[in-house]
PDB file of C-alpha atoms and ligand atoms in Angstrom:
ATOM      1  CA  MET A1150     -13.743   4.175 -42.372  1.00  0.00           C
ATOM      2  CA  LEU A1151     -14.071   2.797 -38.786  1.00  0.00           C
ATOM      3  CA  TYR A1152     -10.808   1.980 -37.216  1.00  0.00           C
ATOM      4  CA  ILE A1153     -10.532  -0.451 -34.407  1.00  0.00           C
ATOM      5  CA  VAL A1154      -7.230   0.589 -32.272  1.00  0.00           C
ATOM      6  CA  SER A1155      -5.923  -1.157 -29.510  1.00  0.00           C
ATOM      7  CA  THR A1156      -4.413   1.199 -26.863  1.00  0.00           C
ATOM      8  CA  PRO A1157      -2.100   0.424 -23.742  1.00  0.00           C
ATOM      9  CA  ILE A1158      -3.333  -1.824 -20.785  1.00  0.00           C
ATOM     10  CA  GLY A1159      -0.923   0.105 -18.450  1.00  0.00           C
ATOM     11  CA  ASN A1160       2.426   1.099 -20.119  1.00  0.00           C
ATOM     12  CA  LEU A1161       1.723   3.870 -22.491  1.00  0.00           C
ATOM     13  CA  LYS A1162       4.614   3.104 -24.637  1.00  0.00           C
ATOM     14  CA  ASP A1163       2.548  -0.286 -25.643  1.00  0.00           C
ATOM     15  CA  ILE A1164       0.892   1.434 -28.581  1.00  0.00           C
ATOM     16  CA  THR A1165       1.881   0.671 -32.508  1.00  0.00           C
ATOM     17  CA  PHE A1166       2.995   3.163 -34.696  1.00  0.00           C
ATOM     18  CA  ARG A1167       0.060   2.567 -36.954  1.00  0.00           C
ATOM     19  CA  ALA A1168      -2.107   3.118 -33.987  1.00  0.00           C
ATOM     20  CA  VAL A1169      -0.628   6.736 -33.159  1.00  0.00           C
ATOM     21  CA  GLU A1170      -0.660   7.663 -36.925  1.00  0.00           C
ATOM     22  CA  THR A1171      -4.207   6.855 -37.120  1.00  0.00           C
ATOM     23  CA  LEU A1172      -5.525   8.433 -33.959  1.00  0.00           C
ATOM     24  CA  LYS A1173      -3.408  11.582 -35.538  1.00  0.00           C
ATOM     25  CA  SER A1174      -5.027  11.496 -38.789  1.00  0.00           C
ATOM     26  CA  VAL A1175      -8.904  10.506 -38.365  1.00  0.00           C
ATOM     27  CA  ASP A1176     -11.665  13.078 -37.871  1.00  0.00           C
ATOM     28  CA  LEU A1177     -12.911  11.804 -34.596  1.00  0.00           C
ATOM     29  CA  ILE A1178     -11.757   9.379 -31.837  1.00  0.00           C
ATOM     30  CA  ALA A1179     -14.845   7.580 -30.047  1.00  0.00           C
ATOM     31  CA  ALA A1180     -13.651   6.706 -26.612  1.00  0.00           C
ATOM     32  CA  GLU A1181     -15.161   4.705 -23.691  1.00  0.00           C
ATOM     33  CA  ASP A1182     -13.894   7.608 -21.128  1.00  0.00           C
ATOM     34  CA  THR A1183     -12.772  10.833 -23.146  1.00  0.00           C
ATOM     35  CA  ARG A1184     -10.630  11.701 -20.112  1.00  0.00           C
ATOM     36  CA  HIS A1185      -8.803   8.667 -19.856  1.00  0.00           C
ATOM     37  CA  THR A1186      -7.908   8.640 -23.520  1.00  0.00           C
ATOM     38  CA  GLN A1187      -6.723  12.015 -23.151  1.00  0.00           C
ATOM     39  CA  ILE A1188      -4.005  10.822 -20.916  1.00  0.00           C
ATOM     40  CA  LEU A1189      -2.899   8.796 -24.207  1.00  0.00           C
ATOM     41  CA  THR A1190      -3.471  11.498 -26.654  1.00  0.00           C
ATOM     42  CA  ARG A1191      -1.828  14.391 -24.726  1.00  0.00           C
ATOM     43  CA  HIS A1192       1.313  11.712 -24.511  1.00  0.00           C
ATOM     44  CA  TYR A1193       1.439  11.413 -28.056  1.00  0.00           C
ATOM     45  CA  GLN A1194       0.418  15.231 -29.023  1.00  0.00           C
ATOM     46  CA  ILE A1195      -2.810  14.023 -30.796  1.00  0.00           C
ATOM     47  CA  ASP A1196      -5.012  16.655 -31.156  1.00  0.00           C
ATOM     48  CA  THR A1197      -7.874  14.979 -32.630  1.00  0.00           C
ATOM     49  CA  PRO A1198     -11.329  15.599 -31.161  1.00  0.00           C
ATOM     50  CA  LEU A1199     -12.936  13.169 -28.778  1.00  0.00           C
ATOM     51  CA  THR A1200     -16.344  12.018 -28.133  1.00  0.00           C
ATOM     52  CA  SER A1201     -17.833   9.603 -25.580  1.00  0.00           C
ATOM     53  CA  TYR A1202     -19.065   6.068 -26.503  1.00  0.00           C
ATOM     54  CA  PHE A1203     -19.699   3.950 -23.712  1.00  0.00           C
ATOM     55  CA  GLU A1204     -22.204   1.091 -22.317  1.00  0.00           C
ATOM     56  CA  HIS A1205     -24.884   3.554 -21.488  1.00  0.00           C
ATOM     57  CA  ASN A1206     -25.013   5.759 -24.604  1.00  0.00           C
ATOM     58  CA  GLN A1207     -23.802   3.035 -27.117  1.00  0.00           C
ATOM     59  CA  PHE A1208     -27.197   2.854 -28.816  1.00  0.00           C
ATOM     60  CA  LYS A1209     -27.647   6.527 -29.412  1.00  0.00           C
ATOM     61  CA  LYS A1210     -24.471   7.304 -29.913  1.00  0.00           C
ATOM     62  CA  GLY A1211     -23.839   4.388 -32.163  1.00  0.00           C
ATOM     63  CA  GLU A1212     -26.332   5.625 -34.670  1.00  0.00           C
ATOM     64  CA  TYR A1213     -24.660   9.397 -34.469  1.00  0.00           C
ATOM     65  CA  LEU A1214     -21.347   7.762 -35.291  1.00  0.00           C
ATOM     66  CA  LEU A1215     -22.724   5.510 -38.276  1.00  0.00           C
ATOM     67  CA  LYS A1216     -24.179   8.756 -39.695  1.00  0.00           C
ATOM     68  CA  LEU A1217     -20.640  10.323 -39.772  1.00  0.00           C
ATOM     69  CA  LEU A1218     -19.324   7.229 -40.986  1.00  0.00           C
ATOM     70  CA  LYS A1219     -21.848   7.352 -43.881  1.00  0.00           C
ATOM     71  CA  GLU A1220     -20.908  10.942 -44.668  1.00  0.00           C
ATOM     72  CA  GLY A1221     -17.333   9.650 -45.256  1.00  0.00           C
ATOM     73  CA  LYS A1222     -15.793  10.825 -41.809  1.00  0.00           C
ATOM     74  CA  ASP A1223     -12.994   8.454 -40.604  1.00  0.00           C
ATOM     75  CA  ILE A1224     -13.472   7.495 -36.999  1.00  0.00           C
ATOM     76  CA  ALA A1225     -10.882   5.676 -34.546  1.00  0.00           C
ATOM     77  CA  LEU A1226     -12.603   3.534 -31.754  1.00  0.00           C
ATOM     78  CA  VAL A1227     -10.705   2.939 -28.599  1.00  0.00           C
ATOM     79  CA  THR A1228     -11.703   2.028 -25.050  1.00  0.00           C
ATOM     80  CA  ASP A1229      -9.910   2.465 -21.788  1.00  0.00           C
ATOM     81  CA  ALA A1230      -7.718  -0.374 -22.085  1.00  0.00           C
ATOM     82  CA  GLY A1231      -6.433  -2.853 -24.518  1.00  0.00           C
ATOM     83  CA  THR A1232      -8.677  -4.151 -27.571  1.00  0.00           C
ATOM     84  CA  PRO A1233     -12.128  -2.690 -27.912  1.00  0.00           C
ATOM     85  CA  GLY A1234     -14.866  -5.257 -27.599  1.00  0.00           C
ATOM     86  CA  ILE A1235     -12.961  -7.250 -25.270  1.00  0.00           C
ATOM     87  CA  SER A1236     -15.177  -7.109 -22.423  1.00  0.00           C
ATOM     88  CA  ASP A1237     -15.947  -3.659 -22.743  1.00  0.00           C
ATOM     89  CA  PRO A1238     -18.427  -1.616 -25.097  1.00  0.00           C
ATOM     90  CA  GLY A1239     -16.585  -1.808 -28.605  1.00  0.00           C
ATOM     91  CA  TYR A1240     -18.722  -4.515 -30.467  1.00  0.00           C
ATOM     92  CA  GLN A1241     -21.930  -3.156 -30.751  1.00  0.00           C
ATOM     93  CA  LEU A1242     -20.347  -0.227 -33.089  1.00  0.00           C
ATOM     94  CA  ILE A1243     -18.261  -2.661 -34.806  1.00  0.00           C
ATOM     95  CA  GLN A1244     -21.473  -4.999 -35.423  1.00  0.00           C
ATOM     96  CA  LEU A1245     -23.449  -1.795 -36.557  1.00  0.00           C
ATOM     97  CA  ALA A1246     -20.786  -0.586 -38.971  1.00  0.00           C
ATOM     98  CA  ARG A1247     -20.322  -4.125 -40.488  1.00  0.00           C
ATOM     99  CA  ASP A1248     -23.961  -4.463 -40.999  1.00  0.00           C
ATOM    100  CA  ASN A1249     -24.089  -1.355 -42.825  1.00  0.00           C
ATOM    101  CA  ASP A1250     -21.172  -2.112 -45.120  1.00  0.00           C
ATOM    102  CA  ILE A1251     -18.903   0.496 -43.670  1.00  0.00           C
ATOM    103  CA  PRO A1252     -15.269  -0.098 -44.407  1.00  0.00           C
ATOM    104  CA  MET A1253     -12.928  -0.789 -41.506  1.00  0.00           C
ATOM    105  CA  THR A1254      -9.716  -1.974 -40.584  1.00  0.00           C
ATOM    106  CA  VAL A1255      -8.156  -3.368 -37.144  1.00  0.00           C
ATOM    107  CA  ILE A1256      -5.013  -2.093 -35.762  1.00  0.00           C
ATOM    108  CA  PRO A1257      -4.447  -4.545 -33.333  1.00  0.00           C
ATOM    109  CA  GLY A1258      -2.210  -4.463 -29.999  1.00  0.00           C
ATOM    110  CA  PRO A1259      -2.476  -5.317 -26.378  1.00  0.00           C
ATOM    111  CA  THR A1260      -5.170  -7.385 -24.690  1.00  0.00           C
ATOM    112  CA  ALA A1261      -4.891  -8.099 -20.834  1.00  0.00           C
ATOM    113  CA  LEU A1262      -5.871 -11.742 -21.543  1.00  0.00           C
ATOM    114  CA  ILE A1263      -3.272 -12.403 -23.944  1.00  0.00           C
ATOM    115  CA  ALA A1264      -0.526 -10.784 -21.943  1.00  0.00           C
ATOM    116  CA  ALA A1265      -1.766 -12.822 -18.808  1.00  0.00           C
ATOM    117  CA  LEU A1266      -1.766 -16.025 -20.965  1.00  0.00           C
ATOM    118  CA  THR A1267       1.698 -15.711 -22.254  1.00  0.00           C
ATOM    119  CA  ALA A1268       2.947 -14.639 -18.920  1.00  0.00           C
ATOM    120  CA  SER A1269       1.032 -17.407 -16.964  1.00  0.00           C
ATOM    121  CA  GLY A1270       3.001 -20.322 -17.969  1.00  0.00           C
ATOM    122  CA  LEU A1271       0.287 -22.189 -18.361  1.00  0.00           C
ATOM    123  CA  PRO A1272      -0.571 -24.252 -21.790  1.00  0.00           C
ATOM    124  CA  CYS A1273      -1.628 -21.534 -24.277  1.00  0.00           C
ATOM    125  CA  HIS A1274      -2.092 -23.605 -27.639  1.00  0.00           C
ATOM    126  CA  ASN A1275      -5.807 -24.100 -26.395  1.00  0.00           C
ATOM    127  CA  PHE A1276      -7.720 -21.723 -24.032  1.00  0.00           C
ATOM    128  CA  ILE A1277     -11.375 -20.288 -23.028  1.00  0.00           C
ATOM    129  CA  PHE A1278     -11.854 -16.642 -22.309  1.00  0.00           C
ATOM    130  CA  GLU A1279     -14.761 -16.143 -20.037  1.00  0.00           C
ATOM    131  CA  GLY A1280     -14.698 -12.121 -19.615  1.00  0.00           C
ATOM    132  CA  PHE A1281     -16.023 -11.172 -15.929  1.00  0.00           C
ATOM    133  CA  LEU A1282     -17.738 -13.811 -13.672  1.00  0.00           C
ATOM    134  CA  PRO A1283     -20.951 -13.526 -12.576  1.00  0.00           C
ATOM    135  CA  VAL A1284     -20.919 -11.046  -9.342  1.00  0.00           C
ATOM    136  CA  LYS A1285     -23.413 -13.321  -7.152  1.00  0.00           C
ATOM    137  CA  SER A1286     -21.824 -16.125  -5.496  1.00  0.00           C
ATOM    138  CA  VAL A1287     -24.403 -18.559  -6.509  1.00  0.00           C
ATOM    139  CA  ALA A1288     -24.300 -17.646 -10.256  1.00  0.00           C
ATOM    140  CA  ARG A1289     -20.439 -17.449 -10.046  1.00  0.00           C
ATOM    141  CA  ARG A1290     -20.202 -21.113  -8.663  1.00  0.00           C
ATOM    142  CA  LYS A1291     -22.683 -22.332 -11.184  1.00  0.00           C
ATOM    143  CA  LYS A1292     -20.781 -20.680 -13.928  1.00  0.00           C
ATOM    144  CA  LEU A1293     -17.556 -22.467 -12.434  1.00  0.00           C
ATOM    145  CA  GLU A1294     -19.506 -25.653 -12.323  1.00  0.00           C
ATOM    146  CA  GLN A1295     -19.163 -25.569 -16.280  1.00  0.00           C
ATOM    147  CA  PHE A1296     -15.526 -25.794 -16.113  1.00  0.00           C
ATOM    148  CA  LYS A1297     -15.431 -28.933 -14.358  1.00  0.00           C
ATOM    149  CA  GLY A1298     -12.876 -31.367 -16.250  1.00  0.00           C
ATOM    150  CA  GLU A1299     -12.063 -28.762 -18.599  1.00  0.00           C
ATOM    151  CA  GLU A1300      -8.651 -29.500 -19.967  1.00  0.00           C
ATOM    152  CA  ARG A1301      -8.060 -25.946 -21.593  1.00  0.00           C
ATOM    153  CA  THR A1302      -6.698 -23.226 -19.681  1.00  0.00           C
ATOM    154  CA  VAL A1303      -9.732 -21.012 -18.775  1.00  0.00           C
ATOM    155  CA  ILE A1304      -9.095 -17.083 -18.604  1.00  0.00           C
ATOM    156  CA  PHE A1305     -11.339 -14.772 -16.307  1.00  0.00           C
ATOM    157  CA  TYR A1306     -11.114 -11.035 -15.806  1.00  0.00           C
ATOM    158  CA  GLU A1307     -11.711 -10.272 -12.096  1.00  0.00           C
ATOM    159  CA  SER A1308     -12.239  -7.109  -9.925  1.00  0.00           C
ATOM    160  CA  PRO A1309      -9.831  -6.876  -6.717  1.00  0.00           C
ATOM    161  CA  TYR A1310     -12.674  -6.436  -4.618  1.00  0.00           C
ATOM    162  CA  ARG A1311     -14.058 -10.073  -5.197  1.00  0.00           C
ATOM    163  CA  LEU A1312     -10.792 -11.765  -5.946  1.00  0.00           C
ATOM    164  CA  THR A1313     -10.743 -13.562  -2.724  1.00  0.00           C
ATOM    165  CA  LYS A1314     -14.283 -14.790  -2.821  1.00  0.00           C
ATOM    166  CA  THR A1315     -13.756 -15.950  -6.611  1.00  0.00           C
ATOM    167  CA  LEU A1316     -10.464 -17.847  -5.366  1.00  0.00           C
ATOM    168  CA  LYS A1317     -12.764 -19.624  -2.428  1.00  0.00           C
ATOM    169  CA  ASP A1318     -15.467 -20.660  -4.968  1.00  0.00           C
ATOM    170  CA  ILE A1319     -12.868 -21.930  -7.316  1.00  0.00           C
ATOM    171  CA  GLU A1320     -11.115 -23.843  -4.420  1.00  0.00           C
ATOM    172  CA  GLU A1321     -14.711 -25.525  -3.374  1.00  0.00           C
ATOM    173  CA  VAL A1322     -16.483 -26.131  -6.829  1.00  0.00           C
ATOM    174  CA  LEU A1323     -13.176 -27.187  -9.050  1.00  0.00           C
ATOM    175  CA  ASP A1324     -10.829 -30.089  -8.599  1.00  0.00           C
ATOM    176  CA  ASN A1325      -7.623 -28.497  -7.355  1.00  0.00           C
ATOM    177  CA  PRO A1326      -6.633 -26.495 -10.361  1.00  0.00           C
ATOM    178  CA  VAL A1327      -3.586 -24.713 -10.854  1.00  0.00           C
ATOM    179  CA  VAL A1328      -4.618 -21.042 -10.506  1.00  0.00           C
ATOM    180  CA  VAL A1329      -2.358 -17.860 -11.977  1.00  0.00           C
ATOM    181  CA  CYS A1330      -3.265 -14.328 -10.669  1.00  0.00           C
ATOM    182  CA  ALA A1331      -1.803 -11.912 -13.420  1.00  0.00           C
ATOM    183  CA  ARG A1332      -1.981  -8.395 -11.651  1.00  0.00           C
ATOM    184  CA  GLU A1333      -1.433  -5.097 -13.105  1.00  0.00           C
ATOM    185  CA  LEU A1334       0.550  -6.202 -16.325  1.00  0.00           C
ATOM    186  CA  THR A1335       2.820  -3.740 -17.917  1.00  0.00           C
ATOM    187  CA  LYS A1336       2.617  -1.511 -14.769  1.00  0.00           C
ATOM    188  CA  LYS A1337       4.730  -0.630 -11.732  1.00  0.00           C
ATOM    189  CA  PHE A1338       3.492  -3.398  -9.528  1.00  0.00           C
ATOM    190  CA  GLU A1339       3.205  -6.052 -12.034  1.00  0.00           C
ATOM    191  CA  GLU A1340       2.838  -9.554 -10.438  1.00  0.00           C
ATOM    192  CA  VAL A1341       2.097 -12.937 -11.770  1.00  0.00           C
ATOM    193  CA  ARG A1342       1.757 -15.785  -8.984  1.00  0.00           C
ATOM    194  CA  LYS A1343       1.064 -19.261  -9.722  1.00  0.00           C
ATOM    195  CA  ALA A1344      -0.256 -21.539  -6.889  1.00  0.00           C
ATOM    196  CA  SER A1345      -3.420 -23.444  -5.725  1.00  0.00           C
ATOM    197  CA  ALA A1346      -6.755 -21.533  -5.091  1.00  0.00           C
ATOM    198  CA  ARG A1347      -5.935 -21.924  -1.391  1.00  0.00           C
ATOM    199  CA  GLU A1348      -2.728 -20.709  -1.610  1.00  0.00           C
ATOM    200  CA  LEU A1349      -3.527 -17.621  -3.356  1.00  0.00           C
ATOM    201  CA  GLN A1350      -6.320 -17.131  -0.623  1.00  0.00           C
ATOM    202  CA  GLU A1351      -3.766 -17.185   2.056  1.00  0.00           C
ATOM    203  CA  TYR A1352      -1.469 -14.801   0.113  1.00  0.00           C
ATOM    204  CA  PHE A1353      -4.156 -12.199  -0.533  1.00  0.00           C
ATOM    205  CA  SER A1354      -5.430 -12.470   2.943  1.00  0.00           C
ATOM    206  CA  LYS A1355      -2.147 -10.996   4.215  1.00  0.00           C
ATOM    207  CA  LYS A1356      -1.613  -8.495   1.182  1.00  0.00           C
ATOM    208  CA  THR A1357      -4.903  -6.687   0.028  1.00  0.00           C
ATOM    209  CA  PRO A1358      -5.765  -7.402  -3.717  1.00  0.00           C
ATOM    210  CA  ARG A1359      -5.106  -3.986  -5.686  1.00  0.00           C
ATOM    211  CA  GLY A1360      -5.189  -3.072  -9.174  1.00  0.00           C
ATOM    212  CA  GLU A1361      -6.364  -4.918 -12.106  1.00  0.00           C
ATOM    213  CA  PHE A1362      -6.436  -8.969 -12.241  1.00  0.00           C
ATOM    214  CA  VAL A1363      -6.687 -11.583 -14.765  1.00  0.00           C
ATOM    215  CA  LEU A1364      -7.471 -15.045 -13.364  1.00  0.00           C
ATOM    216  CA  LEU A1365      -6.185 -18.294 -15.063  1.00  0.00           C
ATOM    217  CA  LEU A1366      -6.939 -21.949 -14.133  1.00  0.00           C
ATOM    218  CA  ASN A1367      -5.866 -25.185 -15.463  1.00  0.00           C
ATOM    219  CA  GLN A1368      -6.897 -28.555 -14.284  1.00  0.00           C
TER     220      GLN A1368
HETATM  221  N1  LIG B2400     -10.277  -4.386 -23.479  1.00  0.00           N
HETATM  222  C1  LIG B2400      -9.786  -4.713 -22.319  1.00  0.00           C
HETATM  223  C2  LIG B2400      -8.595  -5.818 -23.092  1.00  0.00           C
HETATM  224  O1  LIG B2400      -8.379  -5.967 -24.184  1.00  0.00           O
HETATM  225  O2  LIG B2400      -7.922  -6.591 -22.425  1.00  0.00           O
HETATM  226  C3  LIG B2400     -10.190  -5.250 -21.365  1.00  0.00           C
HETATM  227  C4  LIG B2400     -11.444  -4.542 -20.693  1.00  0.00           C
HETATM  228  S1  LIG B2400     -11.954  -4.802 -19.288  1.00  0.00           S
HETATM  229  C5  LIG B2400     -13.275  -3.669 -18.916  1.00  0.00           C
HETATM  230  C6  LIG B2400     -10.877  -4.660 -18.041  1.00  0.00           C
HETATM  231  C7  LIG B2400     -10.390  -5.649 -17.386  1.00  0.00           C
HETATM  232  O3  LIG B2400      -9.245  -6.191 -17.999  1.00  0.00           O
HETATM  233  C8  LIG B2400      -9.889  -5.357 -15.957  1.00  0.00           C
HETATM  234  O4  LIG B2400     -10.869  -5.493 -14.825  1.00  0.00           O
HETATM  235  C9  LIG B2400      -8.867  -6.585 -15.460  1.00  0.00           C
HETATM  236  O5  LIG B2400      -9.649  -7.764 -15.320  1.00  0.00           O
HETATM  237  C10 LIG B2400      -8.251  -6.911 -17.010  1.00  0.00           C
HETATM  238  N2  LIG B2400      -6.931  -5.713 -17.268  1.00  0.00           N
HETATM  239  C11 LIG B2400      -7.040  -4.853 -17.890  1.00  0.00           C
HETATM  240  N3  LIG B2400      -5.667  -4.319 -17.904  1.00  0.00           N
HETATM  241  C12 LIG B2400      -4.782  -5.204 -16.991  1.00  0.00           C
HETATM  242  C13 LIG B2400      -3.750  -5.189 -16.609  1.00  0.00           C
HETATM  243  N4  LIG B2400      -2.704  -4.140 -16.693  1.00  0.00           N
HETATM  244  N5  LIG B2400      -3.228  -6.238 -15.905  1.00  0.00           N
HETATM  245  C14 LIG B2400      -4.315  -7.224 -15.391  1.00  0.00           C
HETATM  246  N6  LIG B2400      -5.516  -6.959 -16.112  1.00  0.00           N
HETATM  247  C15 LIG B2400      -5.842  -5.951 -16.613  1.00  0.00           C
END
């Protein structure tokens, strides 16, 4: 059986009883970064063996994990944060397992986009999640063009290093949307700031962006 297990996006207490029980009982945990997941497993005294499953070994390792699953082993799939497959290397293994009729179940839990959306105060009955925007400005602006006139709340993941450039692109490409920056959710420096793209650029010109960010827009 393959268990798709959500893990915390910051605060180690944000994990379900079922997730901890499952991580303790499976034969193997496939983790994006085993050192990172060890922080969680140590905290909950989970001594299940860990193996790495990340972007650059996912094809070879995926076949190996599939073989173990076919032999009847129980495997839990986790990533560094949140829900496997959401902008991280989970989904290829899930697809492989599904295509091979491997029994699987999902153990739901945190994901940064939903935490940010719920905290944003923006309409959340209808939204679009775009993952990470392109790194290069031309491609990023082209992507943003697609959201001109979009009425639904649009959600992106963004790196602190590109945040102010992206805010500038948002200001120049879109028609003065309300922007929410949700930073370091569930962690010590959690901050949710709602303003225009221009105001947020000013704010972050005085306070260097640090940590993990979700950007949300509503026009
Ligand atoms: N699988 C994860 C999920 O379910 O949210 C997302 C993985 S993606 C590689 C990592 C990105 O998620 C970060 O760059 C950031 O944009 C966002 N993120 C993760 N944790 C966050 C947090 N505590 N606060 C704000 N954003 C977070």
